[in-house]
Short mmCIF file of C-alpha atoms and ligand atoms in Angstrom, two decimals:
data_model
loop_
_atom_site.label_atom_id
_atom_site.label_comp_id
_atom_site.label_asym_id
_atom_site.label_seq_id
_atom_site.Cartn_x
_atom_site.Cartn_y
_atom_site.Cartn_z
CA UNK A 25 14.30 36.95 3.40
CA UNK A 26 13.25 33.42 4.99
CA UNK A 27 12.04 32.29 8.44
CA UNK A 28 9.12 31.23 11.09
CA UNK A 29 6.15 33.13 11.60
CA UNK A 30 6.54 34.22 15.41
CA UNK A 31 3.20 36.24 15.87
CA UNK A 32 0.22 37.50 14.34
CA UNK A 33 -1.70 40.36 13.35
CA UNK A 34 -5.62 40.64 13.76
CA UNK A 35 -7.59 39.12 10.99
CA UNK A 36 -4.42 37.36 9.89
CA UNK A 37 -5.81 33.98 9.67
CA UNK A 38 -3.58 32.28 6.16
CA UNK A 39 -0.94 31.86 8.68
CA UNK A 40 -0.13 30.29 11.56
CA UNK A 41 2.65 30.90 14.47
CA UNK A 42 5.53 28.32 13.06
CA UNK A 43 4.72 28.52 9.36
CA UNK A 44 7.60 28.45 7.23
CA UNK A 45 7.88 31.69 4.99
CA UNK A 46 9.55 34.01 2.72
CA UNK A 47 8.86 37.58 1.43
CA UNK A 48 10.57 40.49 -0.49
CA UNK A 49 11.39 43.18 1.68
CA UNK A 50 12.24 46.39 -0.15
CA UNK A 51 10.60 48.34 2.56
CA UNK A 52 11.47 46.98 5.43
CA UNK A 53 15.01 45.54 5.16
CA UNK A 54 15.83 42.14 5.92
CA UNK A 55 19.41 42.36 7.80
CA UNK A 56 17.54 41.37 10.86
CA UNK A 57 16.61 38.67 13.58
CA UNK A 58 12.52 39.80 13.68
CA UNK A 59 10.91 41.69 10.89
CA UNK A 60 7.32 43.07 10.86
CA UNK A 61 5.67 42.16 7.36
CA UNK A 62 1.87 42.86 5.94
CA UNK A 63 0.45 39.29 5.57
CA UNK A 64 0.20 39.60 1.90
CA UNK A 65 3.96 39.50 0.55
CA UNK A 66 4.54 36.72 2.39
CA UNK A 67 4.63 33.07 1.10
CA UNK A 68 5.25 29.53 2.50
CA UNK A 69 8.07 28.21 1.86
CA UNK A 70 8.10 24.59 -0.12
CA UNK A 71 8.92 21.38 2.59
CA UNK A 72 11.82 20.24 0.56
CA UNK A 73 13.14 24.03 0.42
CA UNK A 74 16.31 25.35 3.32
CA UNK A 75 15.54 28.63 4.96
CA UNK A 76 18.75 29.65 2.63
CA UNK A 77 17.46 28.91 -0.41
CA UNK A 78 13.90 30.45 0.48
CA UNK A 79 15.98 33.84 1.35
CA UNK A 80 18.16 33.61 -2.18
CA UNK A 81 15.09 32.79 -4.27
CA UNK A 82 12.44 35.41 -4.15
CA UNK A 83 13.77 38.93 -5.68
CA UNK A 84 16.45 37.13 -8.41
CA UNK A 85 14.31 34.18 -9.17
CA UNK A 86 10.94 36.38 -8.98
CA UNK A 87 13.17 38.83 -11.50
CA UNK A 88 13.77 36.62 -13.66
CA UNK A 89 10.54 34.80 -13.97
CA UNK A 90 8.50 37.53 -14.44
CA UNK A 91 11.06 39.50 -17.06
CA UNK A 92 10.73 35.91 -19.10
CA UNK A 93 6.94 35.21 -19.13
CA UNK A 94 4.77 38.05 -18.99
CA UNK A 95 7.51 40.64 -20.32
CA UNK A 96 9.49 38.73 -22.72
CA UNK A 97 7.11 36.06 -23.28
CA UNK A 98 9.93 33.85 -24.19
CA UNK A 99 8.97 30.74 -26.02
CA UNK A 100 10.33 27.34 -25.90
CA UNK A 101 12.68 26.90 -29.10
CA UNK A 102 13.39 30.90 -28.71
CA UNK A 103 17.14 32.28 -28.51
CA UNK A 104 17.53 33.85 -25.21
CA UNK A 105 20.69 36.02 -24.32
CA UNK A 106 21.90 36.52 -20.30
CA UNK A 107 23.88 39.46 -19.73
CA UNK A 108 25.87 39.01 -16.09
CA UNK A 109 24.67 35.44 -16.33
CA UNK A 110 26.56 34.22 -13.57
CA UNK A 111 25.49 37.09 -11.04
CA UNK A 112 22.07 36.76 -8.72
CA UNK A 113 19.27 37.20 -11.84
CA UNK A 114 21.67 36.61 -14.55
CA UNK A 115 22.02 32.94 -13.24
CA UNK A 116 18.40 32.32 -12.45
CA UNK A 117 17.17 33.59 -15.64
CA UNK A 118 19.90 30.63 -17.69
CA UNK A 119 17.69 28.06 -15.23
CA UNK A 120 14.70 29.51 -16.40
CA UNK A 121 15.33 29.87 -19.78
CA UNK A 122 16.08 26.00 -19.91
CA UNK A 123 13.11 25.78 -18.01
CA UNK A 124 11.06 27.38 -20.68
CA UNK A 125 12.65 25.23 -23.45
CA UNK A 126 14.89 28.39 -24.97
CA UNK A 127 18.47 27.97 -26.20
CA UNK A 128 20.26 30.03 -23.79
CA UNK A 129 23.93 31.97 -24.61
CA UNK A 130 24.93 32.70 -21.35
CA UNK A 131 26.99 36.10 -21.44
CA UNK A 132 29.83 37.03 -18.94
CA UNK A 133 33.04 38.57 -17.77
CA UNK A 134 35.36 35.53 -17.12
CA UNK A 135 36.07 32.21 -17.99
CA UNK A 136 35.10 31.03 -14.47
CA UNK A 137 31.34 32.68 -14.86
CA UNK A 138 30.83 31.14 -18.35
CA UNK A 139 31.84 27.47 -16.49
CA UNK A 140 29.56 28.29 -14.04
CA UNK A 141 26.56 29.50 -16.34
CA UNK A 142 26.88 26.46 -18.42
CA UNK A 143 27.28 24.07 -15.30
CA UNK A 144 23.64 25.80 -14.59
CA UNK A 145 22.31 24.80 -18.05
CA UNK A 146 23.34 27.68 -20.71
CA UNK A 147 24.24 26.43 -24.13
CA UNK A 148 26.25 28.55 -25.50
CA UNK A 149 28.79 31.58 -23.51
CA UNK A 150 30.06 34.65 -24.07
CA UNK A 151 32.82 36.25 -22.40
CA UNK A 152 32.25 39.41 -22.90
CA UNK A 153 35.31 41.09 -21.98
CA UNK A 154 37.47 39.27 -24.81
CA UNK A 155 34.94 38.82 -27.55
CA UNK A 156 32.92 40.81 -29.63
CA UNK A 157 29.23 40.79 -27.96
CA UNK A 158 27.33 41.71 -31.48
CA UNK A 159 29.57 39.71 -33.77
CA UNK A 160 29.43 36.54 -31.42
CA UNK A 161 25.01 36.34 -31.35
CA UNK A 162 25.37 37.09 -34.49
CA UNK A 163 27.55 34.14 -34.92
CA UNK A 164 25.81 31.90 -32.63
CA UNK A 165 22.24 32.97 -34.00
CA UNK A 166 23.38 32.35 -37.93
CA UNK A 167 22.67 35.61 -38.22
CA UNK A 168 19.13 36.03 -37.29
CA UNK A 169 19.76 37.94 -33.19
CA UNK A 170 18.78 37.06 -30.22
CA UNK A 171 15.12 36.43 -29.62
CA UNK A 172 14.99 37.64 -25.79
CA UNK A 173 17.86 39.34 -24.43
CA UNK A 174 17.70 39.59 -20.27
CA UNK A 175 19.75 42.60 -19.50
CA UNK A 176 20.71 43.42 -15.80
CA UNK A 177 23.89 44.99 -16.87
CA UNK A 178 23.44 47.79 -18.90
CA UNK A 179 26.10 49.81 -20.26
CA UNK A 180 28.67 48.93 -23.23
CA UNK A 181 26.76 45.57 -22.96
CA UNK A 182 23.21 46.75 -23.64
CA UNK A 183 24.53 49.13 -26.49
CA UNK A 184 25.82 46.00 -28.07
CA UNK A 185 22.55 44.08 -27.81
CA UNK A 186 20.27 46.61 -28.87
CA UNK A 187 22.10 46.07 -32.27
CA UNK A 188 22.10 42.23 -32.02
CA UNK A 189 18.28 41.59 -31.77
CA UNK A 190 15.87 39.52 -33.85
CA UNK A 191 13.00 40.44 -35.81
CA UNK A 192 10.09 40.69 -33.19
CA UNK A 193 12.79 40.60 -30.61
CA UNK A 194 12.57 41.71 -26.76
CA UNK A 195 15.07 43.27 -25.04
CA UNK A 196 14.54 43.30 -21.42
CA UNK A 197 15.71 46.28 -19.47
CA UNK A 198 16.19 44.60 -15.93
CA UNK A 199 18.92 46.96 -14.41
CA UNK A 200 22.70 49.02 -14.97
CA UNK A 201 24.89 47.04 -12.81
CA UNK A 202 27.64 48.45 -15.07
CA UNK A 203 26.84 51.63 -13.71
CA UNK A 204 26.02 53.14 -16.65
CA UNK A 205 22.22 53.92 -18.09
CA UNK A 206 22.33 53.15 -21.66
CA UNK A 207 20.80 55.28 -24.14
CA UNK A 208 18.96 53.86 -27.18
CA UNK A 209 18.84 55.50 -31.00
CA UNK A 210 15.40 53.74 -31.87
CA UNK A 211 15.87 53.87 -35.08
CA UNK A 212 17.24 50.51 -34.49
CA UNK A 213 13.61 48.94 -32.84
CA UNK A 214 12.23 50.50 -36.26
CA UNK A 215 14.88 48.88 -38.20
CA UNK A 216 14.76 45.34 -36.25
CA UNK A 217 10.99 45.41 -35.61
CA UNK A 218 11.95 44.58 -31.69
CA UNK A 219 10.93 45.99 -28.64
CA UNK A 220 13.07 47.31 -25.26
CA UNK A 221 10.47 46.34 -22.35
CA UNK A 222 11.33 47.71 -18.87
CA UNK A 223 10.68 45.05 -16.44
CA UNK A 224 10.01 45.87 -13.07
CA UNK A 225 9.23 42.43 -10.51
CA UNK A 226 8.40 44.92 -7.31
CA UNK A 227 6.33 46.86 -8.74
CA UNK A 228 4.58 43.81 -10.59
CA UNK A 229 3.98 42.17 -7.17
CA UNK A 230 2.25 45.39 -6.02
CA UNK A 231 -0.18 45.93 -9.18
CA UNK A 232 -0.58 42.90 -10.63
CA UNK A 233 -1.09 40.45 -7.19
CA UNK A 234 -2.89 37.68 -8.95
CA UNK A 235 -0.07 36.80 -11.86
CA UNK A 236 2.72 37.36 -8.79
CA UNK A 237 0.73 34.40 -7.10
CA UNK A 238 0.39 32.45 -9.96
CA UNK A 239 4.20 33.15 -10.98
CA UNK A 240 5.13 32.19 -7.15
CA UNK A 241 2.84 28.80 -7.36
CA UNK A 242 4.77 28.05 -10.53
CA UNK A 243 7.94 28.98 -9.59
CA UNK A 244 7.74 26.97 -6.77
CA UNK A 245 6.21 23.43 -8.93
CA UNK A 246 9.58 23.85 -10.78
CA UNK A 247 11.93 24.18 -7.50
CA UNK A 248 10.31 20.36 -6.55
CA UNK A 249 10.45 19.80 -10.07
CA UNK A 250 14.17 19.95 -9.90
CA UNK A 251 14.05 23.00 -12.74
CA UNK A 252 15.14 26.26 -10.83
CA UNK A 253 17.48 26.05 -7.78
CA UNK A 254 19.05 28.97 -6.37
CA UNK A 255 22.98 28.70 -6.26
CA UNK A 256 24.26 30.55 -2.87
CA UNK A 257 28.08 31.26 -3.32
CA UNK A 258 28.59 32.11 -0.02
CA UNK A 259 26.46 32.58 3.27
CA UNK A 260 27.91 35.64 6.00
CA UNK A 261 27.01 36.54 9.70
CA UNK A 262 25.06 39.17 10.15
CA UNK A 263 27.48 40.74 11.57
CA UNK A 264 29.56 40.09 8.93
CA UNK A 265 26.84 41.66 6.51
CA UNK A 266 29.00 44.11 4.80
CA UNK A 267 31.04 41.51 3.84
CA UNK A 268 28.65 40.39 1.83
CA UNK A 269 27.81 43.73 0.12
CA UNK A 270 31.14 44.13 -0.79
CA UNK A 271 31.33 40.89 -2.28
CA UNK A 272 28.30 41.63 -4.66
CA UNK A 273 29.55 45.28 -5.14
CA UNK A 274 33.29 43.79 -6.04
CA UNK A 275 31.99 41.36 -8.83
CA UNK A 276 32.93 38.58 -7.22
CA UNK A 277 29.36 36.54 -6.64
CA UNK A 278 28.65 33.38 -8.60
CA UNK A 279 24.53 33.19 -8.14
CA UNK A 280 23.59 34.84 -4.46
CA UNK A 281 25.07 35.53 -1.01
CA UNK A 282 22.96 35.00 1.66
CA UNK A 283 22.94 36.34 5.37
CA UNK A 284 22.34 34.13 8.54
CA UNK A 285 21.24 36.21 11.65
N1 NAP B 25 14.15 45.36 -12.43
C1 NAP B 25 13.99 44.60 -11.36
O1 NAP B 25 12.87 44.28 -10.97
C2 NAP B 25 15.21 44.13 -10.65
C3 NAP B 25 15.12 43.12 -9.68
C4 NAP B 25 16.30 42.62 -9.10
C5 NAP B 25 17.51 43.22 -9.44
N2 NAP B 25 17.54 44.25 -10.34
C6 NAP B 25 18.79 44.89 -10.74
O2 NAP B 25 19.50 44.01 -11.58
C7 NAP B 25 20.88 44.23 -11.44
C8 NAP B 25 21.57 42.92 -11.21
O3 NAP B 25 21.12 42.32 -10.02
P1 NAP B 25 21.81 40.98 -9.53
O4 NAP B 25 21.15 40.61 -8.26
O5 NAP B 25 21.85 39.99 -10.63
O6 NAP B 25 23.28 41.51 -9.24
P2 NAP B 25 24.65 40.70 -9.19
O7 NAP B 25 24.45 39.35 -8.61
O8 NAP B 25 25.62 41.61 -8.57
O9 NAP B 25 25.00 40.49 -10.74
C9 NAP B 25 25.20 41.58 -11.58
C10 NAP B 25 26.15 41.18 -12.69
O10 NAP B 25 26.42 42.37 -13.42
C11 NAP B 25 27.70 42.27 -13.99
N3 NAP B 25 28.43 43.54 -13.88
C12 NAP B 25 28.89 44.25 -14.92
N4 NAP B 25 29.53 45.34 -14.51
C13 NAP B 25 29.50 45.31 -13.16
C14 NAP B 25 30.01 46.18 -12.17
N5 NAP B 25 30.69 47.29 -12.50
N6 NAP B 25 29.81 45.87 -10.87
C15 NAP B 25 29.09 44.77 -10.53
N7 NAP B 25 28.57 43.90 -11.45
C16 NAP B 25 28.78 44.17 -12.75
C17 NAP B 25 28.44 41.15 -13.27
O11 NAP B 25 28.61 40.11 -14.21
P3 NAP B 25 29.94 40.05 -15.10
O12 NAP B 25 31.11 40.19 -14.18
O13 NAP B 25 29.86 38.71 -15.72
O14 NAP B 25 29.82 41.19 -16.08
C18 NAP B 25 27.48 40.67 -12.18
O15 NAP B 25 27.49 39.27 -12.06
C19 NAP B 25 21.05 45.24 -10.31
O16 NAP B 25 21.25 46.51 -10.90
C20 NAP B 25 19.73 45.19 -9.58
O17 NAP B 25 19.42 46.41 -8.98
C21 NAP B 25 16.42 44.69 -10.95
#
């Protein structure tokens, strides 16, 4: 969520009544005019950034960030693979990947979300739902896998990557929007020499508050930088808000949808 700082707690004294913020909200739940937050998941939001994107960039952005540097620990000149690259994380972890310096295949379930992804920087796409997912990174990789594979889909698609990796390879379990929870033989992290790494970006901003600040300060340098932009699809009334979920539920959102009270 995005907006002004209306009032104060005791002791709060990083703020001030008018400041510009955002903050996750898993807690709390953002489909609101006035929210109550503790002072420190909050932020302040960029000059040059819109209350919209402020509210679209936190939890897919944050996501993506943190699945890329401290769990996948991409590398510039890396392969990087984006399953559901056009949805919310999908399509901020192509920007970051580019950001990073990776060669991004974007990976996807229509021609119009591959478009998108590669309008957004990806190199290479995959439409998943008419070719082969394991014989196309294999193809695109010459036959060495995927570096980093970002997976927020899970399913059919993971089961595919988990035999398409590299040698030292991370596969990043991010979430099972496919519904289904895959399960892994390991054999095949024995056989590869990879590594599946659960990635977790709420949690992270709980335990580890320090890198979440640093991540935020540098996630924010490349917004002005011009490297990471949210896309919002489509913005909804709040009292239009389930709208909006069933939007994102239907498969129909190209980067995020964002809700105006
Ligand atoms: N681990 C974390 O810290 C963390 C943080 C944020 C989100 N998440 C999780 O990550 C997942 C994705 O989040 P998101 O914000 O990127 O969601 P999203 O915008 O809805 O994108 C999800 C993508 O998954 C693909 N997909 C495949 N099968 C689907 C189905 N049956 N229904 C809907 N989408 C389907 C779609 O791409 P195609 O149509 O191209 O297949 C869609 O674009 C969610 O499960 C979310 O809970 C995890």
């Amino acid at each position: 969520m995005s907006g002004d700082v209306i009032s104060l707690g005791q002791g709060v004294d990083q703020f001030t009544v008018g400041d510009r913020v955002l903050s996750l909200t898993t807690s709390y739940g953002a489909y609101a005019e006035k929210i109550v937050l503790p002072a420190n998941v909050i932020h302040k939001i960029p000059e040059s950034m819109s209350y919209e994107t402020g509210a679209a960039l936190l939890a897919a952005t944050g996501t993506a960030h943190h699945g890329l540097r401290q769990r996948g620990q991409l590398k510039a000149g890396e392969t990087l693979v984006v399953l559901g690259a056009a949805g919310g994380t999908g399509i901020a972890a192509v920007q970051l990947g580019k950001a990073i310096g990776a060669k991004v295949i974007a990976a996807c379930s229509t021609e119009e979300k591959l478009a998108f992804a590669k309008a957004q920087g990806a190199d290479e796409g995959i439409n998943y739902t008419k070719q082969n997912l394991k014989q196309t990174i294999k193809e695109l990789t010459d036959g060495q896998g995927a570096d980093v594979v970002y997976d927020p889909v899970g399913g059919d698609a993971f089961d595919a990557c988990s035999r398409s990796m590299a040698w030292n390879g991370r596969l990043l379990v991010v979430g099972f929007a496919s519904g289904r929870i895959p399960e892994l033989p390991v054999n095949l992290t024995l056989v590869k020499g990879y590594s599946v790494v659960g990635v977790f970006w709420g949690t992270f901003t709980i335990k580890q508050p320090a890198e979440h600040a640093a991540n935020m300060r540098e996630l924010f340098q490349w917004f002005e930088d011009g490297k990471v932009a949210p896309v919002i699809d489509a913005e909804f009334a709040l009292k239009d808000g389930i709208q909006a979920i069933k939007k994102v539920t239907g498969r129909n959102v190209m980067g995020k949808v964002v809700i105006k009270p």
